[in-house]
């Protein structure tokens, strides 16, 4: 376990969180919002809440790359905010769901078994 | 992070859902992983099904899909046909490389491998002197086959006097198969991403092996798997279980000294393949071979 932490710290693990408010009054606006959502999914972002998407990145440079890519796919109107967290901070998120406290999220492992 | 996806349960279905690889069973989702994060997909289980759209997406990212036999030995690898923007020129340079050039490259690879083997023996308190002596005798193209001579000295000390390397056998051999499969997947991906053709090898070229170049370039990294397998066998026994697989897959994140800093194995193989591609094109050999990590790192592998 100790070894794993030492190995992974070299990656400067980070999380990127995208929050957005997009107008959905007209049909083209709804279409643009859907397109942006699908773009985030294609990029490997997972939905953590409505209009809040999160993804794991490998470090500062990878974070910047993601931000650049998102900036090229923005819808015409609406607000998009992008945050980044260290791995540690992300793990410490307090999550309540239906009055109960949820367990902390597990970080991705090097091996995923199915 | 580079992740290895291991399909070990029978009857799973793999498909693509937007930017994710989705794993389902009886049309219920079991799990998903972002496609960009995948370094390799290793399939052992029977009855696994997949969609073509998933396979093309994986190919798009240069992710190898490895199909294995019961003993975790790889049987088939699915790789993209093109992986690099300058691939045509690279492959031509690779194909037209002169024999002395290739033999020099192979000498450097064997030297790096024997050095790594020596470091592995050193980390378990076995004498590494004979290996270090042999390094001086490696000729261009390793015509005197020091690689095999080193192996004869290396294996009994690493795995015990009764050990025989046999890809069809179980226990240690199956663990080694699994570790090498992970390494081979990472290397095959690096080779294709560097615009090189995996079938045209340096040394393994005369064997009937479609991934000769990947096998050549993974040689210096093999002792890392050996160390990990040894540690796993000593601490938990010689069984290919989830913990052992996880420990072996974690190898690709091990930091190795390379150039002026440290680089995880998955990046080190990428740098090696890229440096070989550039060497072919420039006609000047400058391989980015990894240095040996410290004995503590080696002793901690597989833990």
Tab-separated table of C-alpha atoms in Angstrom:
chain	number	residue	atom	x	y	z
A	1	UNK	CA	0.000	0.000	0.000
A	2	UNK	CA	2.789	2.328	0.994
A	3	UNK	CA	4.574	1.440	-2.181
A	4	UNK	CA	1.545	2.252	-4.288
A	5	UNK	CA	1.223	5.744	-2.832
A	6	UNK	CA	4.879	6.424	-3.475
A	7	UNK	CA	4.548	5.202	-7.057
A	8	UNK	CA	1.408	7.164	-7.831
A	9	UNK	CA	2.537	10.435	-6.282
A	10	UNK	CA	4.894	10.778	-9.243
A	11	UNK	CA	1.845	11.409	-11.389
A	12	UNK	CA	0.572	14.387	-9.417
A	13	UNK	CA	-2.945	13.054	-9.611
A	14	UNK	CA	-5.647	15.641	-10.060
A	15	UNK	CA	-9.345	15.891	-10.680
A	16	UNK	CA	-11.067	18.294	-12.977
A	17	UNK	CA	-14.607	19.394	-12.245
A	18	UNK	CA	-16.775	21.124	-14.851
A	19	UNK	CA	-19.891	22.943	-13.662
A	20	UNK	CA	-22.216	24.657	-16.055
A	21	UNK	CA	-25.441	26.625	-16.365
A	22	UNK	CA	-26.710	26.537	-19.904
A	23	UNK	CA	-29.905	28.199	-21.097
A	24	UNK	CA	-32.573	25.737	-22.287
A	25	UNK	CA	-35.385	28.091	-23.272
A	26	UNK	CA	-35.349	27.460	-26.993
A	27	UNK	CA	-34.853	24.306	-29.007
A	28	UNK	CA	-31.433	25.336	-30.431
A	29	UNK	CA	-30.283	26.150	-26.890
A	30	UNK	CA	-31.367	22.735	-25.614
A	31	UNK	CA	-29.595	21.153	-28.551
A	32	UNK	CA	-26.404	23.085	-27.785
A	33	UNK	CA	-26.613	22.065	-24.114
A	34	UNK	CA	-27.064	18.405	-25.061
A	35	UNK	CA	-24.156	18.616	-27.452
A	36	UNK	CA	-21.895	20.041	-24.747
A	37	UNK	CA	-22.970	17.325	-22.303
A	38	UNK	CA	-22.224	14.628	-24.850
A	39	UNK	CA	-18.882	16.237	-25.605
A	40	UNK	CA	-17.949	15.945	-21.918
A	41	UNK	CA	-19.017	12.284	-21.890
A	42	UNK	CA	-16.943	11.617	-25.027
A	43	UNK	CA	-13.971	13.161	-23.260
A	44	UNK	CA	-14.347	10.695	-20.411
A	45	UNK	CA	-16.092	12.946	-17.899
A	46	UNK	CA	-18.544	11.272	-15.592
A	47	UNK	CA	-21.679	12.960	-14.348
A	48	UNK	CA	-21.522	13.534	-10.612
A	49	UNK	CA	-24.689	15.680	-10.529
A	50	UNK	CA	-26.873	17.464	-13.047
A	51	UNK	CA	-24.541	19.924	-14.816
A	52	UNK	CA	-21.533	18.818	-12.767
A	53	UNK	CA	-19.039	16.520	-14.478
A	54	UNK	CA	-15.761	15.180	-13.123
A	55	UNK	CA	-12.727	13.496	-14.561
A	56	UNK	CA	-9.386	12.276	-13.375
A	57	UNK	CA	-6.273	13.869	-14.968
A	58	UNK	CA	-2.577	13.077	-14.826
A	59	UNK	CA	-1.211	16.449	-13.749
A	60	UNK	CA	-1.104	20.180	-14.431
A	61	UNK	CA	-0.278	19.819	-18.135
A	62	UNK	CA	-3.081	17.315	-18.689
A	63	UNK	CA	-5.438	19.664	-16.853
A	64	UNK	CA	-4.487	22.531	-19.157
A	65	UNK	CA	-5.013	20.322	-22.217
A	66	UNK	CA	-8.510	19.432	-21.030
A	67	UNK	CA	-9.352	23.097	-20.377
A	68	UNK	CA	-8.153	24.006	-23.871
A	69	UNK	CA	-10.256	21.280	-25.431
A	70	UNK	CA	-13.337	22.351	-23.499
A	71	UNK	CA	-12.796	25.987	-24.501
A	72	UNK	CA	-12.943	24.923	-28.159
A	73	UNK	CA	-16.288	23.169	-27.692
A	74	UNK	CA	-18.233	25.722	-25.642
A	75	UNK	CA	-21.871	26.419	-26.445
A	76	UNK	CA	-22.681	29.953	-27.633
A	77	UNK	CA	-24.347	31.063	-24.423
A	78	UNK	CA	-24.278	30.100	-20.755
A	79	UNK	CA	-21.719	29.799	-17.954
A	80	UNK	CA	-19.100	27.107	-17.581
A	81	UNK	CA	-16.786	26.903	-14.583
A	82	UNK	CA	-13.835	24.578	-14.356
A	83	UNK	CA	-12.182	23.663	-11.066
A	84	UNK	CA	-9.302	21.419	-10.222
A	85	UNK	CA	-8.604	19.443	-7.082
A	86	UNK	CA	-5.695	17.438	-5.899
A	87	UNK	CA	-6.415	13.789	-5.484
A	88	UNK	CA	-6.328	14.192	-1.710
A	89	UNK	CA	-8.880	17.019	-1.725
A	90	UNK	CA	-11.177	15.072	-4.010
A	91	UNK	CA	-11.087	12.077	-1.720
A	92	UNK	CA	-12.041	14.278	1.226
A	93	UNK	CA	-15.269	15.496	-0.358
A	94	UNK	CA	-18.154	15.083	2.072
A	95	UNK	CA	-21.050	13.551	0.228
A	96	UNK	CA	-24.595	13.337	1.667
A	97	UNK	CA	-27.187	11.378	-0.191
A	98	UNK	CA	-30.800	10.939	0.973
A	99	UNK	CA	-29.984	12.181	4.488
A	100	UNK	CA	-27.106	9.738	4.857
A	101	UNK	CA	-23.411	10.253	4.489
A	102	UNK	CA	-21.912	8.437	1.519
A	103	UNK	CA	-18.591	6.696	1.620
A	104	UNK	CA	-15.655	8.560	0.054
A	105	UNK	CA	-15.059	7.842	-3.601
A	106	UNK	CA	-12.424	5.306	-4.452
A	107	UNK	CA	-9.625	6.421	-6.698
A	108	UNK	CA	-8.999	4.539	-9.926
A	109	UNK	CA	-6.568	1.634	-9.604
A	110	UNK	CA	-3.875	0.695	-12.077
A	111	UNK	CA	-5.714	-2.543	-12.784
A	112	UNK	CA	-9.434	-2.680	-13.380
A	113	UNK	CA	-10.898	-6.172	-13.195
A	114	UNK	CA	-14.243	-7.096	-14.664
B	1	UNK	CA	-3.111	7.384	-15.331
B	2	UNK	CA	-2.625	4.359	-17.546
B	3	UNK	CA	-4.970	1.570	-16.611
B	4	UNK	CA	-4.929	-2.077	-17.589
B	5	UNK	CA	-8.399	-3.525	-18.061
B	6	UNK	CA	-8.564	-7.208	-17.229
B	7	UNK	CA	-11.594	-9.229	-18.285
B	8	UNK	CA	-11.506	-12.278	-16.028
B	9	UNK	CA	-15.181	-13.183	-15.530
B	10	UNK	CA	-16.928	-15.367	-18.114
B	11	UNK	CA	-19.741	-13.992	-20.239
B	12	UNK	CA	-19.043	-10.262	-20.101
B	13	UNK	CA	-19.997	-7.912	-22.911
B	14	UNK	CA	-17.754	-4.983	-23.799
B	15	UNK	CA	-19.159	-1.976	-25.611
B	16	UNK	CA	-18.581	1.709	-26.092
B	17	UNK	CA	-20.762	4.322	-24.461
B	18	UNK	CA	-19.675	7.839	-25.482
B	19	UNK	CA	-16.096	8.218	-24.141
B	20	UNK	CA	-16.203	5.068	-22.041
B	21	UNK	CA	-15.578	1.363	-22.270
B	22	UNK	CA	-18.685	-0.175	-20.764
B	23	UNK	CA	-18.676	-3.678	-19.311
B	24	UNK	CA	-22.035	-5.367	-18.931
B	25	UNK	CA	-23.459	-8.719	-18.018
B	26	UNK	CA	-26.960	-9.729	-19.157
B	27	UNK	CA	-27.373	-6.138	-20.403
B	28	UNK	CA	-26.807	-4.708	-16.919
B	29	UNK	CA	-23.802	-2.412	-16.575
B	30	UNK	CA	-21.014	-3.755	-14.354
B	31	UNK	CA	-18.566	-0.894	-14.733
B	32	UNK	CA	-17.018	1.670	-17.048
B	33	UNK	CA	-13.634	3.279	-17.672
B	34	UNK	CA	-12.766	6.378	-19.730
B	35	UNK	CA	-11.251	5.242	-23.054
B	36	UNK	CA	-8.417	7.803	-22.810
B	37	UNK	CA	-7.181	6.206	-19.620
B	38	UNK	CA	-6.794	2.668	-20.959
B	39	UNK	CA	-3.279	1.349	-21.620
B	40	UNK	CA	-4.347	-2.159	-22.586
B	41	UNK	CA	-7.255	-4.578	-22.485
B	42	UNK	CA	-6.394	-8.136	-21.479
B	43	UNK	CA	-9.043	-10.803	-22.026
B	44	UNK	CA	-8.802	-14.198	-20.318
B	45	UNK	CA	-12.448	-15.060	-19.848
B	46	UNK	CA	-14.499	-17.325	-22.102
B	47	UNK	CA	-17.524	-16.070	-23.923
B	48	UNK	CA	-16.498	-12.420	-23.853
B	49	UNK	CA	-18.291	-10.432	-26.550
B	50	UNK	CA	-17.598	-6.933	-27.850
B	51	UNK	CA	-18.804	-4.377	-30.310
B	52	UNK	CA	-16.835	-3.276	-33.368
B	53	UNK	CA	-17.415	0.349	-32.445
B	54	UNK	CA	-15.544	-0.244	-29.169
B	55	UNK	CA	-12.648	-1.983	-30.905
B	56	UNK	CA	-12.235	0.831	-33.445
B	57	UNK	CA	-12.310	3.436	-30.659
B	58	UNK	CA	-9.601	1.507	-28.790
B	59	UNK	CA	-7.594	1.236	-32.023
B	60	UNK	CA	-7.977	4.986	-32.450
B	61	UNK	CA	-6.148	5.459	-29.158
B	62	UNK	CA	-3.556	2.801	-29.953
B	63	UNK	CA	-4.812	0.549	-27.152
B	64	UNK	CA	-3.879	-3.109	-27.710
B	65	UNK	CA	-6.503	-5.768	-27.004
B	66	UNK	CA	-4.728	-8.938	-25.885
B	67	UNK	CA	-6.429	-12.322	-25.998
B	68	UNK	CA	-4.941	-14.896	-23.639
B	69	UNK	CA	-4.913	-18.652	-23.209
B	70	UNK	CA	-5.749	-20.358	-19.921
B	71	UNK	CA	-2.192	-19.887	-18.634
B	72	UNK	CA	-2.323	-16.128	-19.166
B	73	UNK	CA	0.049	-16.393	-22.108
B	74	UNK	CA	-0.951	-13.948	-24.877
B	75	UNK	CA	-2.270	-15.612	-28.019
B	76	UNK	CA	-3.404	-12.705	-30.148
B	77	UNK	CA	-3.118	-8.933	-30.116
B	78	UNK	CA	-5.400	-6.493	-31.889
B	79	UNK	CA	-3.566	-3.349	-32.921
B	80	UNK	CA	-4.321	-0.345	-35.134
B	81	UNK	CA	-2.830	-0.217	-38.629
B	82	UNK	CA	-1.758	3.384	-38.264
B	83	UNK	CA	-0.710	5.106	-35.091
B	84	UNK	CA	1.562	7.977	-36.045
B	85	UNK	CA	1.449	10.961	-38.389
B	86	UNK	CA	4.852	10.260	-39.943
B	87	UNK	CA	4.332	6.533	-40.049
B	88	UNK	CA	5.100	5.993	-43.744
B	89	UNK	CA	8.559	7.557	-43.522
B	90	UNK	CA	9.300	5.852	-40.217
B	91	UNK	CA	8.366	2.398	-41.411
B	92	UNK	CA	10.390	2.847	-44.574
B	93	UNK	CA	13.388	3.915	-42.499
B	94	UNK	CA	12.800	0.969	-40.188
B	95	UNK	CA	12.539	-1.464	-43.082
B	96	UNK	CA	15.641	-0.067	-44.800
B	97	UNK	CA	17.821	0.088	-41.678
B	98	UNK	CA	21.208	-1.490	-42.297
B	99	UNK	CA	22.225	-4.687	-40.525
B	100	UNK	CA	25.134	-3.144	-38.535
B	101	UNK	CA	22.750	-0.484	-37.231
B	102	UNK	CA	20.220	-3.079	-36.100
B	103	UNK	CA	22.932	-5.204	-34.520
B	104	UNK	CA	24.225	-2.212	-32.575
B	105	UNK	CA	20.705	-1.451	-31.368
B	106	UNK	CA	20.246	-5.058	-30.264
B	107	UNK	CA	23.580	-4.928	-28.417
B	108	UNK	CA	22.392	-1.901	-26.471
B	109	UNK	CA	19.080	-3.556	-25.624
B	110	UNK	CA	20.800	-6.732	-24.392
B	111	UNK	CA	23.241	-4.664	-22.341
B	112	UNK	CA	20.371	-2.819	-20.682
B	113	UNK	CA	18.633	-6.140	-19.992
B	114	UNK	CA	21.655	-7.805	-18.404
B	115	UNK	CA	22.289	-4.672	-16.324
B	116	UNK	CA	18.710	-4.852	-15.107
B	117	UNK	CA	19.111	-8.560	-14.345
B	118	UNK	CA	22.266	-7.787	-12.361
B	119	UNK	CA	20.386	-5.123	-10.398
B	120	UNK	CA	17.569	-7.610	-9.767
B	121	UNK	CA	19.991	-10.207	-8.372
B	122	UNK	CA	21.716	-7.522	-6.323
B	123	UNK	CA	18.397	-6.496	-4.757
B	124	UNK	CA	17.828	-10.042	-3.424
B	125	UNK	CA	21.375	-10.396	-2.124
B	126	UNK	CA	22.625	-12.740	-4.868
B	127	UNK	CA	26.004	-12.172	-6.529
B	128	UNK	CA	25.715	-10.083	-9.682
B	129	UNK	CA	29.420	-10.142	-10.530
B	130	UNK	CA	29.250	-12.793	-13.319
B	131	UNK	CA	26.537	-10.811	-15.103
B	132	UNK	CA	28.500	-7.582	-14.842
B	133	UNK	CA	31.523	-9.394	-16.314
B	134	UNK	CA	29.400	-10.710	-19.186
B	135	UNK	CA	28.238	-7.224	-20.162
B	136	UNK	CA	31.746	-6.396	-21.361
B	137	UNK	CA	31.642	-9.381	-23.702
B	138	UNK	CA	28.410	-8.422	-25.495
B	139	UNK	CA	29.219	-8.015	-29.167
B	140	UNK	CA	27.359	-6.194	-31.895
B	141	UNK	CA	24.208	-8.217	-32.557
B	142	UNK	CA	25.050	-10.337	-29.485
B	143	UNK	CA	26.598	-12.974	-31.769
B	144	UNK	CA	28.048	-14.887	-28.808
B	145	UNK	CA	24.578	-14.997	-27.282
B	146	UNK	CA	25.442	-13.471	-23.931
B	147	UNK	CA	21.708	-12.981	-23.449
B	148	UNK	CA	21.253	-16.751	-23.061
B	149	UNK	CA	24.397	-17.168	-20.997
B	150	UNK	CA	23.215	-14.477	-18.613
B	151	UNK	CA	19.807	-16.147	-18.398
B	152	UNK	CA	21.422	-19.445	-17.376
B	153	UNK	CA	23.093	-17.701	-14.477
B	154	UNK	CA	20.108	-15.514	-13.673
B	155	UNK	CA	17.067	-17.798	-13.495
B	156	UNK	CA	18.252	-20.342	-10.873
B	157	UNK	CA	19.254	-17.517	-8.541
B	158	UNK	CA	16.082	-15.561	-9.143
B	159	UNK	CA	13.516	-18.357	-8.930
B	160	UNK	CA	15.361	-21.291	-7.346
B	161	UNK	CA	17.471	-24.109	-8.870
B	162	UNK	CA	14.467	-26.203	-9.955
B	163	UNK	CA	12.818	-23.437	-11.908
B	164	UNK	CA	12.241	-23.887	-15.641
B	165	UNK	CA	10.719	-21.177	-17.779
B	166	UNK	CA	7.784	-22.814	-19.555
B	167	UNK	CA	4.952	-20.680	-20.903
B	168	UNK	CA	2.544	-23.615	-20.720
B	169	UNK	CA	3.131	-24.311	-17.030
B	170	UNK	CA	1.285	-22.891	-14.040
B	171	UNK	CA	2.349	-21.214	-10.793
B	172	UNK	CA	5.435	-18.972	-11.191
B	173	UNK	CA	5.317	-19.419	-14.946
B	174	UNK	CA	1.691	-18.311	-15.132
B	175	UNK	CA	2.509	-15.283	-12.969
B	176	UNK	CA	5.406	-14.441	-15.287
B	177	UNK	CA	3.111	-14.852	-18.299
B	178	UNK	CA	0.688	-12.392	-16.811
B	179	UNK	CA	3.374	-9.855	-15.920
B	180	UNK	CA	4.951	-10.086	-19.364
B	181	UNK	CA	1.528	-9.748	-20.996
B	182	UNK	CA	0.979	-6.438	-19.218
B	183	UNK	CA	4.460	-5.303	-20.221
B	184	UNK	CA	4.019	-6.520	-23.813
B	185	UNK	CA	0.711	-4.655	-24.126
B	186	UNK	CA	2.340	-1.424	-22.933
B	187	UNK	CA	5.305	-1.931	-25.268
B	188	UNK	CA	3.206	-2.889	-28.295
B	189	UNK	CA	1.206	0.272	-27.779
B	190	UNK	CA	4.391	2.339	-27.588
B	191	UNK	CA	5.785	0.746	-30.760
B	192	UNK	CA	2.679	1.534	-32.798
B	193	UNK	CA	2.378	5.023	-31.295
B	194	UNK	CA	5.978	5.683	-32.409
B	195	UNK	CA	5.011	4.877	-35.998
B	196	UNK	CA	7.040	1.669	-36.121
B	197	UNK	CA	5.897	-1.695	-37.415
B	198	UNK	CA	5.731	-4.247	-34.593
B	199	UNK	CA	6.467	-7.225	-36.863
B	200	UNK	CA	9.882	-5.952	-38.013
B	201	UNK	CA	12.036	-6.696	-35.013
B	202	UNK	CA	15.682	-6.194	-34.172
B	203	UNK	CA	16.499	-9.713	-33.060
B	204	UNK	CA	13.210	-11.585	-32.758
B	205	UNK	CA	12.600	-10.924	-36.473
B	206	UNK	CA	13.386	-14.440	-37.626
B	207	UNK	CA	10.840	-15.994	-35.311
B	208	UNK	CA	7.211	-16.366	-36.279
B	209	UNK	CA	6.113	-13.547	-34.065
B	210	UNK	CA	3.896	-10.690	-35.165
B	211	UNK	CA	5.065	-8.573	-32.228
B	212	UNK	CA	8.773	-9.068	-32.599
B	213	UNK	CA	9.704	-5.439	-32.043
B	214	UNK	CA	7.591	-5.173	-28.909
B	215	UNK	CA	9.316	-8.300	-27.610
B	216	UNK	CA	12.722	-6.782	-28.393
B	217	UNK	CA	12.035	-3.503	-26.673
B	218	UNK	CA	10.459	-5.019	-23.559
B	219	UNK	CA	13.587	-7.072	-22.803
B	220	UNK	CA	15.252	-4.547	-20.448
B	221	UNK	CA	12.030	-4.290	-18.425
B	222	UNK	CA	11.452	-8.034	-17.958
B	223	UNK	CA	13.546	-8.302	-14.744
B	224	UNK	CA	11.048	-5.923	-13.110
B	225	UNK	CA	8.344	-8.548	-13.664
B	226	UNK	CA	10.707	-11.257	-12.413
B	227	UNK	CA	11.357	-9.351	-9.175
B	228	UNK	CA	7.655	-8.750	-8.630
B	229	UNK	CA	6.793	-12.416	-9.281
B	230	UNK	CA	9.521	-13.567	-6.902
B	231	UNK	CA	8.206	-11.288	-4.164
B	232	UNK	CA	4.618	-12.395	-4.775
B	233	UNK	CA	5.594	-16.080	-4.596
B	234	UNK	CA	7.568	-15.545	-1.378
B	235	UNK	CA	4.875	-13.541	0.402
B	236	UNK	CA	1.585	-14.930	-0.907
B	237	UNK	CA	2.279	-18.062	-2.919
B	238	UNK	CA	2.357	-18.777	-6.628
B	239	UNK	CA	-1.260	-18.182	-7.561
B	240	UNK	CA	-2.573	-15.831	-10.225
B	241	UNK	CA	-5.255	-14.158	-8.105
B	242	UNK	CA	-6.638	-10.632	-8.090
B	243	UNK	CA	-4.026	-9.292	-5.670
B	244	UNK	CA	-1.190	-10.753	-7.741
B	245	UNK	CA	-2.637	-9.348	-10.965
B	246	UNK	CA	-3.035	-5.952	-9.374
B	247	UNK	CA	0.555	-5.986	-8.165
B	248	UNK	CA	1.794	-6.960	-11.644
B	249	UNK	CA	-0.341	-4.374	-13.428
B	250	UNK	CA	1.005	-1.733	-11.054
B	251	UNK	CA	4.459	-2.376	-12.509
B	252	UNK	CA	3.784	-0.047	-15.423
B	253	UNK	CA	3.660	2.822	-12.909
B	254	UNK	CA	7.019	1.986	-11.308
B	255	UNK	CA	9.413	4.911	-11.544
B	256	UNK	CA	12.679	4.228	-13.373
B	257	UNK	CA	15.662	6.561	-13.685
B	258	UNK	CA	15.841	7.711	-17.313
B	259	UNK	CA	17.843	10.665	-18.591
B	260	UNK	CA	17.863	13.301	-15.871
B	261	UNK	CA	14.725	12.365	-13.989
B	262	UNK	CA	12.489	9.435	-13.181
B	263	UNK	CA	9.840	8.078	-15.533
B	264	UNK	CA	7.120	5.474	-14.997
B	265	UNK	CA	7.622	2.265	-16.983
B	266	UNK	CA	4.665	3.002	-19.292
B	267	UNK	CA	6.348	6.271	-20.314
B	268	UNK	CA	9.838	4.738	-20.416
B	269	UNK	CA	8.775	2.174	-23.066
B	270	UNK	CA	7.172	5.022	-25.014
B	271	UNK	CA	10.442	6.997	-24.907
B	272	UNK	CA	12.421	3.929	-25.940
B	273	UNK	CA	10.178	3.243	-28.944
B	274	UNK	CA	10.193	6.901	-29.983
B	275	UNK	CA	13.984	7.120	-29.693
B	276	UNK	CA	14.309	4.013	-31.878
B	277	UNK	CA	11.987	5.530	-34.480
B	278	UNK	CA	14.023	8.741	-34.530
B	279	UNK	CA	17.248	6.729	-34.710
B	280	UNK	CA	15.954	4.888	-37.797
B	281	UNK	CA	15.037	8.125	-39.530
B	282	UNK	CA	18.227	9.984	-38.672
B	283	UNK	CA	20.462	6.973	-39.218
B	284	UNK	CA	22.133	7.693	-35.893
B	285	UNK	CA	21.589	5.365	-32.964
B	286	UNK	CA	20.486	7.142	-29.766
B	287	UNK	CA	18.274	4.861	-27.685
B	288	UNK	CA	16.581	6.150	-24.528
B	289	UNK	CA	17.201	3.018	-22.456
B	290	UNK	CA	16.179	3.011	-18.788
B	291	UNK	CA	18.703	2.886	-15.983
B	292	UNK	CA	18.346	0.413	-13.152
B	293	UNK	CA	16.273	1.514	-10.170
B	294	UNK	CA	17.652	1.205	-6.645
B	295	UNK	CA	17.557	-2.135	-4.768
B	296	UNK	CA	14.782	-0.860	-2.500
B	297	UNK	CA	12.505	-0.162	-5.456
B	298	UNK	CA	13.177	-3.622	-6.887
B	299	UNK	CA	12.640	-5.307	-3.525
B	300	UNK	CA	9.338	-3.452	-3.141
B	301	UNK	CA	7.887	-4.618	-6.480
B	302	UNK	CA	4.881	-6.883	-6.237
B	303	UNK	CA	4.178	-5.842	-2.656
